[in-house]
XYZ file of N, CA, C and O in Angstrom:
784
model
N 12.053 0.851 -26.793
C 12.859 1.682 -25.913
C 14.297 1.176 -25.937
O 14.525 -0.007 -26.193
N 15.294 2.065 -25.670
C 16.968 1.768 -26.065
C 17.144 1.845 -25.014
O 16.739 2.882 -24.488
N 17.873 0.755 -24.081
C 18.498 0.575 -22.734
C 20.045 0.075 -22.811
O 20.323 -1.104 -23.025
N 20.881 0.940 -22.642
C 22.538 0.474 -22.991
C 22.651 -0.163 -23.829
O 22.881 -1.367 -23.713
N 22.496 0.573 -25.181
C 22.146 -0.272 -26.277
C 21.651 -1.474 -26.700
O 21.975 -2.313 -27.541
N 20.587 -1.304 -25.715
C 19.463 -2.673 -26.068
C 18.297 -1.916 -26.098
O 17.922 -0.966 -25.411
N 17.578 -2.786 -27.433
C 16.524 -1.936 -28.246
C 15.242 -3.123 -27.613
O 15.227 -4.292 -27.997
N 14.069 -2.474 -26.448
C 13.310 -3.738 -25.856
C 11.836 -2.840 -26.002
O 11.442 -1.812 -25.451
N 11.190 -3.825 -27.101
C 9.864 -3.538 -27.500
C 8.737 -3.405 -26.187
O 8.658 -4.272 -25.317
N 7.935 -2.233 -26.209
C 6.870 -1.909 -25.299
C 6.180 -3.394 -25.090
O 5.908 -3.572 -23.903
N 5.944 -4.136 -25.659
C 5.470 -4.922 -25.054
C 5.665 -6.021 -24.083
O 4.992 -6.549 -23.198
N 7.366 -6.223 -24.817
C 8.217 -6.996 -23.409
C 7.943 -6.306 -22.052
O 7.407 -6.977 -21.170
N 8.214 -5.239 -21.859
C 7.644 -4.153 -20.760
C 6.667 -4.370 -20.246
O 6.587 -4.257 -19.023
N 5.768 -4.694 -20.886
C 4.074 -4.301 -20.547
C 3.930 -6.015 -20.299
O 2.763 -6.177 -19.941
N 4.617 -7.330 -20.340
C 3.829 -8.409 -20.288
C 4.729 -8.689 -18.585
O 4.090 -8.966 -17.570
N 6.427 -8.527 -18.606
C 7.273 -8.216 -17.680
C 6.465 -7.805 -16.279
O 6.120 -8.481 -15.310
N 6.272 -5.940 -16.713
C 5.574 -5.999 -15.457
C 3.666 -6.454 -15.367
O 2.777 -5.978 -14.661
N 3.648 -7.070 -15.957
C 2.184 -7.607 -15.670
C 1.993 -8.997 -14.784
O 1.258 -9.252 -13.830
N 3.293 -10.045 -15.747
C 3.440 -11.065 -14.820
C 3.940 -11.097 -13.233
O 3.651 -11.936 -12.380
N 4.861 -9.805 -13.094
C 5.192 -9.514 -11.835
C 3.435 -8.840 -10.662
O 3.091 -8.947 -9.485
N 2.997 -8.361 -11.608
C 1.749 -7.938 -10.457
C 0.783 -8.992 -10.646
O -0.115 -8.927 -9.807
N 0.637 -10.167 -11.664
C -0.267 -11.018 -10.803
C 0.365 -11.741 -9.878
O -0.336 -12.104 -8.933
N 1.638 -12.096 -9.877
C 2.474 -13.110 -8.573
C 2.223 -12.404 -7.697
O 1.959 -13.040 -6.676
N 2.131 -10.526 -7.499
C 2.463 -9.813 -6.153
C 1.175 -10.102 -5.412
O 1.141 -10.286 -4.195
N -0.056 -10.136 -6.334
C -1.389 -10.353 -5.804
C -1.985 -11.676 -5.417
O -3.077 -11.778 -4.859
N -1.002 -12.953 -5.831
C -1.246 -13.815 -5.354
C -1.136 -13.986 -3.708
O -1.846 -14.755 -3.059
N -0.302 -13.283 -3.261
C 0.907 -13.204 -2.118
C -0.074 -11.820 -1.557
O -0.185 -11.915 -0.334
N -0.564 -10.987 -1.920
C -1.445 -9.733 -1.190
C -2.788 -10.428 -0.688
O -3.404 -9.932 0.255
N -3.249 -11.615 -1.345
C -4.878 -11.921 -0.514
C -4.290 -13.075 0.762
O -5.021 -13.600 1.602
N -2.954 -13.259 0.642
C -2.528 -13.887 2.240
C -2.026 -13.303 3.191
O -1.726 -13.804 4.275
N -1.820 -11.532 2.647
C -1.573 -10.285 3.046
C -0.066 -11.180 3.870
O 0.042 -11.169 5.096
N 0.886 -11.834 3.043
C 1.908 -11.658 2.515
C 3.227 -10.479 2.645
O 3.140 -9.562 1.829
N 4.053 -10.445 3.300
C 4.945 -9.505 2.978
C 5.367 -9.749 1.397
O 5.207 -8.839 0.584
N 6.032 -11.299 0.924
C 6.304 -11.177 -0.036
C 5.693 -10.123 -1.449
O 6.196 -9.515 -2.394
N 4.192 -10.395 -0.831
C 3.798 -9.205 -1.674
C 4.535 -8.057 -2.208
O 4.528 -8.050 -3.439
N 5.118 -7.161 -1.710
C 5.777 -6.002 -1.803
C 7.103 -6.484 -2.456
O 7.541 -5.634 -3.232
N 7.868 -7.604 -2.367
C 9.205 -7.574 -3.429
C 8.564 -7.778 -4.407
O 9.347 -7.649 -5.348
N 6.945 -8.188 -5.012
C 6.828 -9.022 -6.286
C 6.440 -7.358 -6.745
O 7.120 -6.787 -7.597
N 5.543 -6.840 -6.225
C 4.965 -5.346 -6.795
C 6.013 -4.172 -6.950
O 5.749 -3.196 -7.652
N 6.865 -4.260 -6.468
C 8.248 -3.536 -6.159
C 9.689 -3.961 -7.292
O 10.762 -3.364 -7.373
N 9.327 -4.917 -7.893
C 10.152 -5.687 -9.280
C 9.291 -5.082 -10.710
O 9.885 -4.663 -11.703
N 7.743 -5.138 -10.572
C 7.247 -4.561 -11.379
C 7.217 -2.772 -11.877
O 6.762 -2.195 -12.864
N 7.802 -2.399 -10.883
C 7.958 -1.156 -10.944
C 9.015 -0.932 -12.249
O 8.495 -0.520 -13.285
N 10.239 -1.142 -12.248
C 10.989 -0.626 -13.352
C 10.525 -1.080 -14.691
O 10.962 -0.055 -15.214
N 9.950 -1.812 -15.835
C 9.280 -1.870 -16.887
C 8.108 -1.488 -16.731
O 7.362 -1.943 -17.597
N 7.501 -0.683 -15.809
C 6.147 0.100 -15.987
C 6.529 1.353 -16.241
O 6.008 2.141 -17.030
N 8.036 1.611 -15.113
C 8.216 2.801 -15.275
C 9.090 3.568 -16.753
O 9.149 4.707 -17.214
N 9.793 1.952 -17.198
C 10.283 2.519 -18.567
C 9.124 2.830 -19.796
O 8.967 3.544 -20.787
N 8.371 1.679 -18.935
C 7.199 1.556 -20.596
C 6.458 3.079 -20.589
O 6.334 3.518 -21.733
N 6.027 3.821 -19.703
C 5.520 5.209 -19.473
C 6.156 6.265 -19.397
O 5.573 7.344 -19.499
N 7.328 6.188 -19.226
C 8.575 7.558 -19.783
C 8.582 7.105 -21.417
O 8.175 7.982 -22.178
N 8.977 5.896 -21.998
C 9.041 5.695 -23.395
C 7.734 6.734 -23.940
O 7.832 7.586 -24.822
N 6.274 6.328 -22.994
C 5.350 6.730 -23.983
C 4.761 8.478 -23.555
O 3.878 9.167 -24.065
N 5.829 8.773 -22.267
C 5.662 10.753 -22.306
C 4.106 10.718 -21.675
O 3.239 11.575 -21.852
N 3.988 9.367 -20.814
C 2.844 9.571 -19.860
C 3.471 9.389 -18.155
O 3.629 8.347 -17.519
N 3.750 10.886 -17.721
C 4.473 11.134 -17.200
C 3.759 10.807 -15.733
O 4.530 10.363 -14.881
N 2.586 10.952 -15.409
C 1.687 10.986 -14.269
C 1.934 9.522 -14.039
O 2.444 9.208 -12.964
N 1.603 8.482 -15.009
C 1.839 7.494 -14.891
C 3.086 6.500 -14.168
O 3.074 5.470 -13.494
N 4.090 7.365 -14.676
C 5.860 6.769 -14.428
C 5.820 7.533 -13.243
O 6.366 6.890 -12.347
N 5.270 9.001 -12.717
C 5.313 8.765 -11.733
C 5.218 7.787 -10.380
O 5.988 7.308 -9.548
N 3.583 7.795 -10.727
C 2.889 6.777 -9.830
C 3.922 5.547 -9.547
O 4.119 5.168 -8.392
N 4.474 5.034 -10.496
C 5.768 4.244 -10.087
C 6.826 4.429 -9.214
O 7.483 3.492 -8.760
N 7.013 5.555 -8.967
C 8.128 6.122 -8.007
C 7.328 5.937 -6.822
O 7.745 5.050 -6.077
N 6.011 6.705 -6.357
C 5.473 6.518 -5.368
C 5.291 5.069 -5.022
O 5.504 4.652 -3.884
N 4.837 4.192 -6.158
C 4.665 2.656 -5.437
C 6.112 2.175 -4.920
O 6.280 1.755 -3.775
N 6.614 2.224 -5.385
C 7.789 1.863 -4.624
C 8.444 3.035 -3.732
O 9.674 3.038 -3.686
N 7.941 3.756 -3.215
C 8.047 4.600 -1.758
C 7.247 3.745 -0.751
O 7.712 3.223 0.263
N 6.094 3.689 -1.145
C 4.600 3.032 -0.350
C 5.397 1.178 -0.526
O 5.490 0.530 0.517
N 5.848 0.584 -1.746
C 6.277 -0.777 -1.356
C 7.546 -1.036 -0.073
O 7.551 -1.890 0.813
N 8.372 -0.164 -0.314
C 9.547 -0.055 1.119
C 9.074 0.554 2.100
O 9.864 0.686 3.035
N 7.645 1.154 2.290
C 7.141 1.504 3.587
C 6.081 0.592 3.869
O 5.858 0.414 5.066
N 5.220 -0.165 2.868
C 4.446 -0.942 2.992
C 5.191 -2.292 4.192
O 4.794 -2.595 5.317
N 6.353 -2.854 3.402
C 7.216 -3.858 3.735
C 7.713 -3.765 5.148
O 7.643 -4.672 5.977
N 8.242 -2.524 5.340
C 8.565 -2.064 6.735
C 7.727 -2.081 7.960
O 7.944 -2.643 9.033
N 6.732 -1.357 7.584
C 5.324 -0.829 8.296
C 4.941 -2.753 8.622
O 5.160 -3.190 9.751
N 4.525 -3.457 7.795
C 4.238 -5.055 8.018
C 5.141 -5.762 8.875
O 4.830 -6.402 9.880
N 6.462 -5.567 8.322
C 7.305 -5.988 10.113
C 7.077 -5.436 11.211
O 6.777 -6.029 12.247
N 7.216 -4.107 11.051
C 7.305 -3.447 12.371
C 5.655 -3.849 13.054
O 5.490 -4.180 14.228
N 4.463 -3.722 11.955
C 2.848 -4.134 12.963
C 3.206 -5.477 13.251
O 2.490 -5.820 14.192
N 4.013 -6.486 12.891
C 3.891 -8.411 12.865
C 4.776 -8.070 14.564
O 4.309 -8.669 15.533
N 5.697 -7.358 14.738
C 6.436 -7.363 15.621
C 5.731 -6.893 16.649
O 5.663 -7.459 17.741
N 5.060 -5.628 16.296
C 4.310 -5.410 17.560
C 3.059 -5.998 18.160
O 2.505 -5.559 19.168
N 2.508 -7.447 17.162
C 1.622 -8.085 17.218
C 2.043 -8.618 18.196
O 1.350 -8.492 19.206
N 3.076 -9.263 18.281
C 4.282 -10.008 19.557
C 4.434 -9.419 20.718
O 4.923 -10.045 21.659
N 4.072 -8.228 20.831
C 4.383 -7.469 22.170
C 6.215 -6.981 22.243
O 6.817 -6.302 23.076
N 6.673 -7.651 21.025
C 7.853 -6.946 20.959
C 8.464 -5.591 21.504
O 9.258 -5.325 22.406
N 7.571 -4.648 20.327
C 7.876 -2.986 20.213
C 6.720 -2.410 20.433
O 5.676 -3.034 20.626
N 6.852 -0.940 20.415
C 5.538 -0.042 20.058
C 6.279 1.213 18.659
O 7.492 1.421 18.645
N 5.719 1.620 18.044
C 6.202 2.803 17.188
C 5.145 3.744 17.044
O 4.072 3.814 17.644
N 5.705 4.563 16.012
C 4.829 6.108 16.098
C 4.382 5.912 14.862
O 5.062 6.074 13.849
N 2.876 5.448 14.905
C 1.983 5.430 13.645
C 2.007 6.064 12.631
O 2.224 5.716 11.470
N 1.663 7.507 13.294
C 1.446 8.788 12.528
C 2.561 9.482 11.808
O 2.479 10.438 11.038
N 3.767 8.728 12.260
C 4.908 9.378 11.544
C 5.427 8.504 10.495
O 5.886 9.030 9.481
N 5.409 7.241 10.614
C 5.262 6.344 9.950
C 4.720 6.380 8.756
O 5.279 6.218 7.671
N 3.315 6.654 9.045
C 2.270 7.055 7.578
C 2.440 8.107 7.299
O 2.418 8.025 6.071
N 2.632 9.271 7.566
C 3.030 10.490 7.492
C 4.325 11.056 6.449
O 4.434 12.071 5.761
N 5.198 9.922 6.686
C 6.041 10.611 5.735
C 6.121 10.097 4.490
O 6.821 10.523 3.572
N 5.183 8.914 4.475
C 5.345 8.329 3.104
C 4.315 9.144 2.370
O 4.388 9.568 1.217
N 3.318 9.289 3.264
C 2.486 10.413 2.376
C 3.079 11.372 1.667
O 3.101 11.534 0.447
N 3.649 12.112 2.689
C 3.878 13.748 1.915
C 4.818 13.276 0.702
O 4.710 13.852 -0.381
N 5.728 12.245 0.871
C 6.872 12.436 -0.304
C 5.976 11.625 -2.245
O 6.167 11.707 -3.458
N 5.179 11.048 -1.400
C 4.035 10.790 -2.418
C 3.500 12.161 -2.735
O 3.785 12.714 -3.797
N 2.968 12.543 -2.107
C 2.123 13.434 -3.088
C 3.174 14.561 -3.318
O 2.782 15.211 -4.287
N 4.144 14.981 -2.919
C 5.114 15.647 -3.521
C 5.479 15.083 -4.707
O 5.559 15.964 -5.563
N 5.805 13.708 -5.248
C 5.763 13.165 -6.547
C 4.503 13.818 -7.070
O 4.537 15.017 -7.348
N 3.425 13.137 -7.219
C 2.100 13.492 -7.429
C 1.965 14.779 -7.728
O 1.684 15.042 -8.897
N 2.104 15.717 -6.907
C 2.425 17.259 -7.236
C 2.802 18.022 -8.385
O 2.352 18.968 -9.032
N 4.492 16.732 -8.410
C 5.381 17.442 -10.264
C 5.497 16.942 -10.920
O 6.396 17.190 -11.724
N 4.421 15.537 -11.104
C 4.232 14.683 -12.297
C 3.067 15.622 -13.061
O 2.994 15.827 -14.272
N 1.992 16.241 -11.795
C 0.900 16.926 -12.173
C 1.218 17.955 -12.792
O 0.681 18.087 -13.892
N 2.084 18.932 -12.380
C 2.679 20.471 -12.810
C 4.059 19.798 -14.062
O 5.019 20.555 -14.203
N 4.076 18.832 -14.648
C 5.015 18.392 -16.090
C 3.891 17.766 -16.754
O 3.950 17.079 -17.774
N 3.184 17.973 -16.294
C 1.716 17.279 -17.568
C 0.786 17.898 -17.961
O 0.079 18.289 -17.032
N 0.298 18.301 -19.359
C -0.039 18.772 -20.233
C -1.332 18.515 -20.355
O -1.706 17.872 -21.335
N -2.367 19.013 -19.282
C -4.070 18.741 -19.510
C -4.951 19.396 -20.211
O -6.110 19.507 -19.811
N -4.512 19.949 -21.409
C -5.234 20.642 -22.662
C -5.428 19.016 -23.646
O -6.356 18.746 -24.408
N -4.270 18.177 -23.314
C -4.907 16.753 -23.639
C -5.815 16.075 -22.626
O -5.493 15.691 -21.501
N -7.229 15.975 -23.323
C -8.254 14.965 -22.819
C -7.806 13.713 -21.849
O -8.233 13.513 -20.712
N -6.984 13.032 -22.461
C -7.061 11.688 -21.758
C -5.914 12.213 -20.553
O -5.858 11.406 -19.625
N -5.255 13.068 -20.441
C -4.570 13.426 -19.231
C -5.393 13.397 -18.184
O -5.029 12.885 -17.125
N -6.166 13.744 -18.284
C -7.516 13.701 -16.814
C -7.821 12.184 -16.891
O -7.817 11.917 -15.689
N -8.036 11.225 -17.415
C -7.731 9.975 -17.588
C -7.043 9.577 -16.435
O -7.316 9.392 -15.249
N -5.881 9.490 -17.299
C -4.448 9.659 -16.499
C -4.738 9.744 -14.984
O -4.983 8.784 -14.254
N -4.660 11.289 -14.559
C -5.001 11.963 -13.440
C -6.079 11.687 -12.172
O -6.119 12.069 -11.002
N -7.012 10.744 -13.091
C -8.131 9.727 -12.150
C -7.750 8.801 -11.731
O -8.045 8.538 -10.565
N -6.978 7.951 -12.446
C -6.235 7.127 -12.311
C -5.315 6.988 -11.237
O -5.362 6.119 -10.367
N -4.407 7.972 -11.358
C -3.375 8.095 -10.685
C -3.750 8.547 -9.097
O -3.164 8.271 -8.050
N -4.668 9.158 -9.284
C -5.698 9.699 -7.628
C -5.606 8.385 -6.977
O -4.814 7.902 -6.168
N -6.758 7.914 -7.634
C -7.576 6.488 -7.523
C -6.234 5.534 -6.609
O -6.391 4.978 -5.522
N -5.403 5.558 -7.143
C -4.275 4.648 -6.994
C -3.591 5.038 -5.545
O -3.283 4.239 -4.660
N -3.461 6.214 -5.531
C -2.520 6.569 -4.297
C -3.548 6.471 -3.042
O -3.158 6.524 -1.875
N -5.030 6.308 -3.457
C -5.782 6.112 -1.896
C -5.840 4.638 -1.700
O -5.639 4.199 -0.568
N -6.103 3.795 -2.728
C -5.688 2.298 -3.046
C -4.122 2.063 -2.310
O -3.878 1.079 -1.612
N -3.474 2.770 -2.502
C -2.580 2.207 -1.970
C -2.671 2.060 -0.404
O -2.726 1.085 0.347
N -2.664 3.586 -0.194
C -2.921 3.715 1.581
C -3.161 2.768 2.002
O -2.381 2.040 2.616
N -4.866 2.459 1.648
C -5.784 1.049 2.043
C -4.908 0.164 1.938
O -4.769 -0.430 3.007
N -4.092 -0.287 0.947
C -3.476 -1.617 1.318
C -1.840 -1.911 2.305
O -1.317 -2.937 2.738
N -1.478 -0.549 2.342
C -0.271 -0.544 3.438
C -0.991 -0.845 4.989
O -0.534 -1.520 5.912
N -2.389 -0.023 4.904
C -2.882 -0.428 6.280
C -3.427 -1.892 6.509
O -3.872 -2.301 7.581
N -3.320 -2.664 5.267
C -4.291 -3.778 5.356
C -6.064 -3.318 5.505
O -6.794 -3.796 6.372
N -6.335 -2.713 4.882
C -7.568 -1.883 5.156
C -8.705 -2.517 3.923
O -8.518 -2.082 2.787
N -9.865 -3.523 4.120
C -10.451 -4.261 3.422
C -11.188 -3.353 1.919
O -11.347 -3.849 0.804
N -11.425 -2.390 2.211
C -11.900 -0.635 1.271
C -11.134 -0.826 0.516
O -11.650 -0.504 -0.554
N -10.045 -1.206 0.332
C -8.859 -0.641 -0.549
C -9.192 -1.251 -1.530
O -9.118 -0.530 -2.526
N -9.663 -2.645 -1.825
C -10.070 -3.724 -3.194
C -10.660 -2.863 -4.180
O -10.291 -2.575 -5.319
N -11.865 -2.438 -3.357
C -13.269 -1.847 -4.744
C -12.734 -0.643 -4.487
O -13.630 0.197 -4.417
N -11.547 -0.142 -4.297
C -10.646 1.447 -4.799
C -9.947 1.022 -5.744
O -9.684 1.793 -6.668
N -9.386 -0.544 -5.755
C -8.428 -1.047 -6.486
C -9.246 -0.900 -8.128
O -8.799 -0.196 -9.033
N -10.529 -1.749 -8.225
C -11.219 -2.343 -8.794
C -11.472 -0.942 -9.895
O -11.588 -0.998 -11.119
N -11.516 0.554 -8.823
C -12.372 1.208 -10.158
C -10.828 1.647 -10.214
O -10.986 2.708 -9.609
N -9.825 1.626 -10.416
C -8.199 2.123 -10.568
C -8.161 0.823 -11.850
O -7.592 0.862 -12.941
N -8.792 -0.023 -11.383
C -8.864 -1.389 -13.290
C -9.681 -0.562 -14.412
O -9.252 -0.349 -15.546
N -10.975 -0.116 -13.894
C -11.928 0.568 -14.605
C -11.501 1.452 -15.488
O -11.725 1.388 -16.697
N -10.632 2.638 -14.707
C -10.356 3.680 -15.208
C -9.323 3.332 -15.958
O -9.346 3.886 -17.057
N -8.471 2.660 -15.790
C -6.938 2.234 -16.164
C -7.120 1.520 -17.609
O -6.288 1.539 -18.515
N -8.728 0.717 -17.633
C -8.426 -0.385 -19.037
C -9.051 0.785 -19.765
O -8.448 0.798 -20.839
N -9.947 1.795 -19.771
C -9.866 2.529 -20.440
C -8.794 3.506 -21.503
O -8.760 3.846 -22.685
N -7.782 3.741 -19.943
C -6.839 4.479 -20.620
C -5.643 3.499 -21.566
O -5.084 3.754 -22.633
N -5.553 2.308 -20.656
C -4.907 1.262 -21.617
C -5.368 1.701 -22.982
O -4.747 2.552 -23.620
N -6.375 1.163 -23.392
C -7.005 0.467 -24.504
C -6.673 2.071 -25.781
O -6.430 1.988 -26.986
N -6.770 3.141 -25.074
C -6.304 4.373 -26.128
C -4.952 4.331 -26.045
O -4.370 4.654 -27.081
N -3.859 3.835 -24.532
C -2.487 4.135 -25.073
C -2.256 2.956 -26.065
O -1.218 3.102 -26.711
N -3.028 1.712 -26.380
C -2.872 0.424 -27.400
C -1.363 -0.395 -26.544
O -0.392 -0.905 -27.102
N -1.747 -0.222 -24.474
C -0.771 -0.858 -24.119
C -1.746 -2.341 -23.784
O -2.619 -2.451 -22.924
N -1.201 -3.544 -24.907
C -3.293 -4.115 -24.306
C -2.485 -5.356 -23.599
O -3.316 -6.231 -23.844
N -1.723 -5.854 -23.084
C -1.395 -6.337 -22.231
C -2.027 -6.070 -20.697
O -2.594 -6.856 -19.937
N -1.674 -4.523 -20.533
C -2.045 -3.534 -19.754
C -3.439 -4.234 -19.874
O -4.037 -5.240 -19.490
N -3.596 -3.167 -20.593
C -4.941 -3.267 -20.618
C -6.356 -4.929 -20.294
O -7.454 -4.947 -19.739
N -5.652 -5.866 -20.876
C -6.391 -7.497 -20.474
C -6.269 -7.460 -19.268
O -7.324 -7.667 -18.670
N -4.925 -7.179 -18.320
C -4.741 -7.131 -17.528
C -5.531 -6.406 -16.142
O -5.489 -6.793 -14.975
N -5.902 -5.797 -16.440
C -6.987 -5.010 -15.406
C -8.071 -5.899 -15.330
O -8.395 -6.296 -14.210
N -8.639 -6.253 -16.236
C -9.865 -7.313 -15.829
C -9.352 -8.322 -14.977
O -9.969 -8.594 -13.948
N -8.030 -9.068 -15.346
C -7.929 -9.928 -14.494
C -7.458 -9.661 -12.913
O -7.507 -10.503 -12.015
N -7.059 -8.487 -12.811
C -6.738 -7.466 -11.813
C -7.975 -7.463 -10.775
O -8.106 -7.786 -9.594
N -9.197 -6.710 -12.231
C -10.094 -6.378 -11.143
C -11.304 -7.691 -10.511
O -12.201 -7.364 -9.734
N -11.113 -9.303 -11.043
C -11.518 -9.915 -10.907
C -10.352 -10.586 -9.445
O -10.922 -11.269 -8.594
N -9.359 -10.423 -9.337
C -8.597 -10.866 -8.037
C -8.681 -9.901 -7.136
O -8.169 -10.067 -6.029
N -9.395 -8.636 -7.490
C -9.735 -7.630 -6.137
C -11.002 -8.055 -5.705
O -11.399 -7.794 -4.569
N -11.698 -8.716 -6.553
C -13.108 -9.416 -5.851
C -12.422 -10.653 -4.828
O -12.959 -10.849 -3.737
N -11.927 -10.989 -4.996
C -11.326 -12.223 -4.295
C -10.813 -11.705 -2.879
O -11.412 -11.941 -1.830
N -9.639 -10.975 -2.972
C -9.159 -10.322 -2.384
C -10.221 -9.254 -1.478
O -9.692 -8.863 -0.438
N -11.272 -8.864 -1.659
C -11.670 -7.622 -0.971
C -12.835 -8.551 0.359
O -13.049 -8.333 1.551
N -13.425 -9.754 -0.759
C -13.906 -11.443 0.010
C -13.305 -11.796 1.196
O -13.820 -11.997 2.295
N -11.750 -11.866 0.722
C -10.856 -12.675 2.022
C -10.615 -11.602 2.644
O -10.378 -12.022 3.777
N -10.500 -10.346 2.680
C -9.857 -9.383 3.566
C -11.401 -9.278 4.637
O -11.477 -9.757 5.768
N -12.255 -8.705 4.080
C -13.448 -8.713 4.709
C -13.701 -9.865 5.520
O -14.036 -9.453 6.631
N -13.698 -11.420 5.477
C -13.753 -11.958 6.480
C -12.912 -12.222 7.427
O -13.199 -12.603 8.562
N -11.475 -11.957 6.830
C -10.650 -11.930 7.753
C -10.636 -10.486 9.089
O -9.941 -10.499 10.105
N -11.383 -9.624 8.769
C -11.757 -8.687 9.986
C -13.016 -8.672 10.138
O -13.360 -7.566 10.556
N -13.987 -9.462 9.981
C -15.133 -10.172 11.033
C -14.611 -11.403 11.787
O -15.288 -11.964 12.648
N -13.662 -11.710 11.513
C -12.886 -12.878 12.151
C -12.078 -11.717 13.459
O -12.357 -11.637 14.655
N -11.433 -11.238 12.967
C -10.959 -10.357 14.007
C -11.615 -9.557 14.797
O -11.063 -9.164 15.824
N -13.173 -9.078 14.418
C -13.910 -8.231 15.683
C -14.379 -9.622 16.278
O -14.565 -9.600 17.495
N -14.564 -10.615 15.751
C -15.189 -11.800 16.547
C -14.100 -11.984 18.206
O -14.516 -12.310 19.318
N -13.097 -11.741 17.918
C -11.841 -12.552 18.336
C -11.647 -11.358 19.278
O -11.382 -11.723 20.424
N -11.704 -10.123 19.120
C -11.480 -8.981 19.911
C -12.208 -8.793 21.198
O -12.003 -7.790 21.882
């Protein structure tokens, strides 16, 4: 791909943002704010590496994560604050608008993509898979892991035909830190109905 006349091979891209999402997930099973700057850095070489390759559903989904990472980030101060007795805010509007402007992405990544190709529905599972995964993890919501896990499933598949195999190794090790992760989240809210 040619960036102001710099010529940067798909795979710099593909190892770039890979190393950025295992740091973000190190920092997500301590449910972490930092989380969200590390997943939110990975966004621009995912999103070049998938416009380069005219998998458009994909580079979407990038725009939305970083809608959901600056609301994720926000939403985590504003609940830490009101953990304090600080504030109160309006939930539903909160989650509400990050939704719609998501699936409004989602919408015209879907209506610019071409599903007379097979692996577009690929794609399109994928990309589902991902935006309810996300939800789950803006809420801190323990479900969200084994949503994560089959979003690896579906994903090393489609890796392994786009030949992005960085990507692609990467999901196993992905979906082996959502086992971890789905472990610690889960006891951490039997810890919390204990405590309630």
């Amino acid at each position: 791909m040619n960036i102001l006349g710099l010529s940067i091979p798909p795979l710099v891209l593909d190892l770039t943002g890979g190393l950025c999402v295992l740091v973000s997930l190190y920092f997500l099973w301590a449910k972490s704010s930092t989380y969200w700057h590390w997943s939110n850095l990975s966004l621009l070489p995912y999103f070049l590496l998938f416009v380069a390759g005219g998998q458009w559903m994909l580079a979407g989904l990038q725009v939305t994560y970083l809608l959901f990472g600056i609301h994720g980030l926000y939403l985590w101060h504003l609940e830490a604050r009101r953990a304090r007795g600080e504030i109160r805010f309006n939930e539903p509007l909160w989650y509400g608008v990050t939704w719609a402007a998501s699936l409004a992405i989602f919408a015209y990544t879907v209506a610019v993509t071409d599903f007379s190709a097979a692996w577009n529905w690929v794609q399109f599972a994928a990309v589902t898979l991902a935006l309810i995964a996300n939800f789950g993890t803006t809420r801190r919501w323990a479900w969200s892991w084994p949503v994560w896990i089959a979003v690896n499933a579906v994903q090393a598949v489609y890796f392994w035909h786009a030949e992005y195999w960085v990507l692609f190794a990467l999901q196993f090790v992905l979906a082996a830190m959502s086992v971890v992760g789905w472990r610690t989240w889960r006891r951490d809210e039997r810890r919390e109905v204990a405590f309630a």
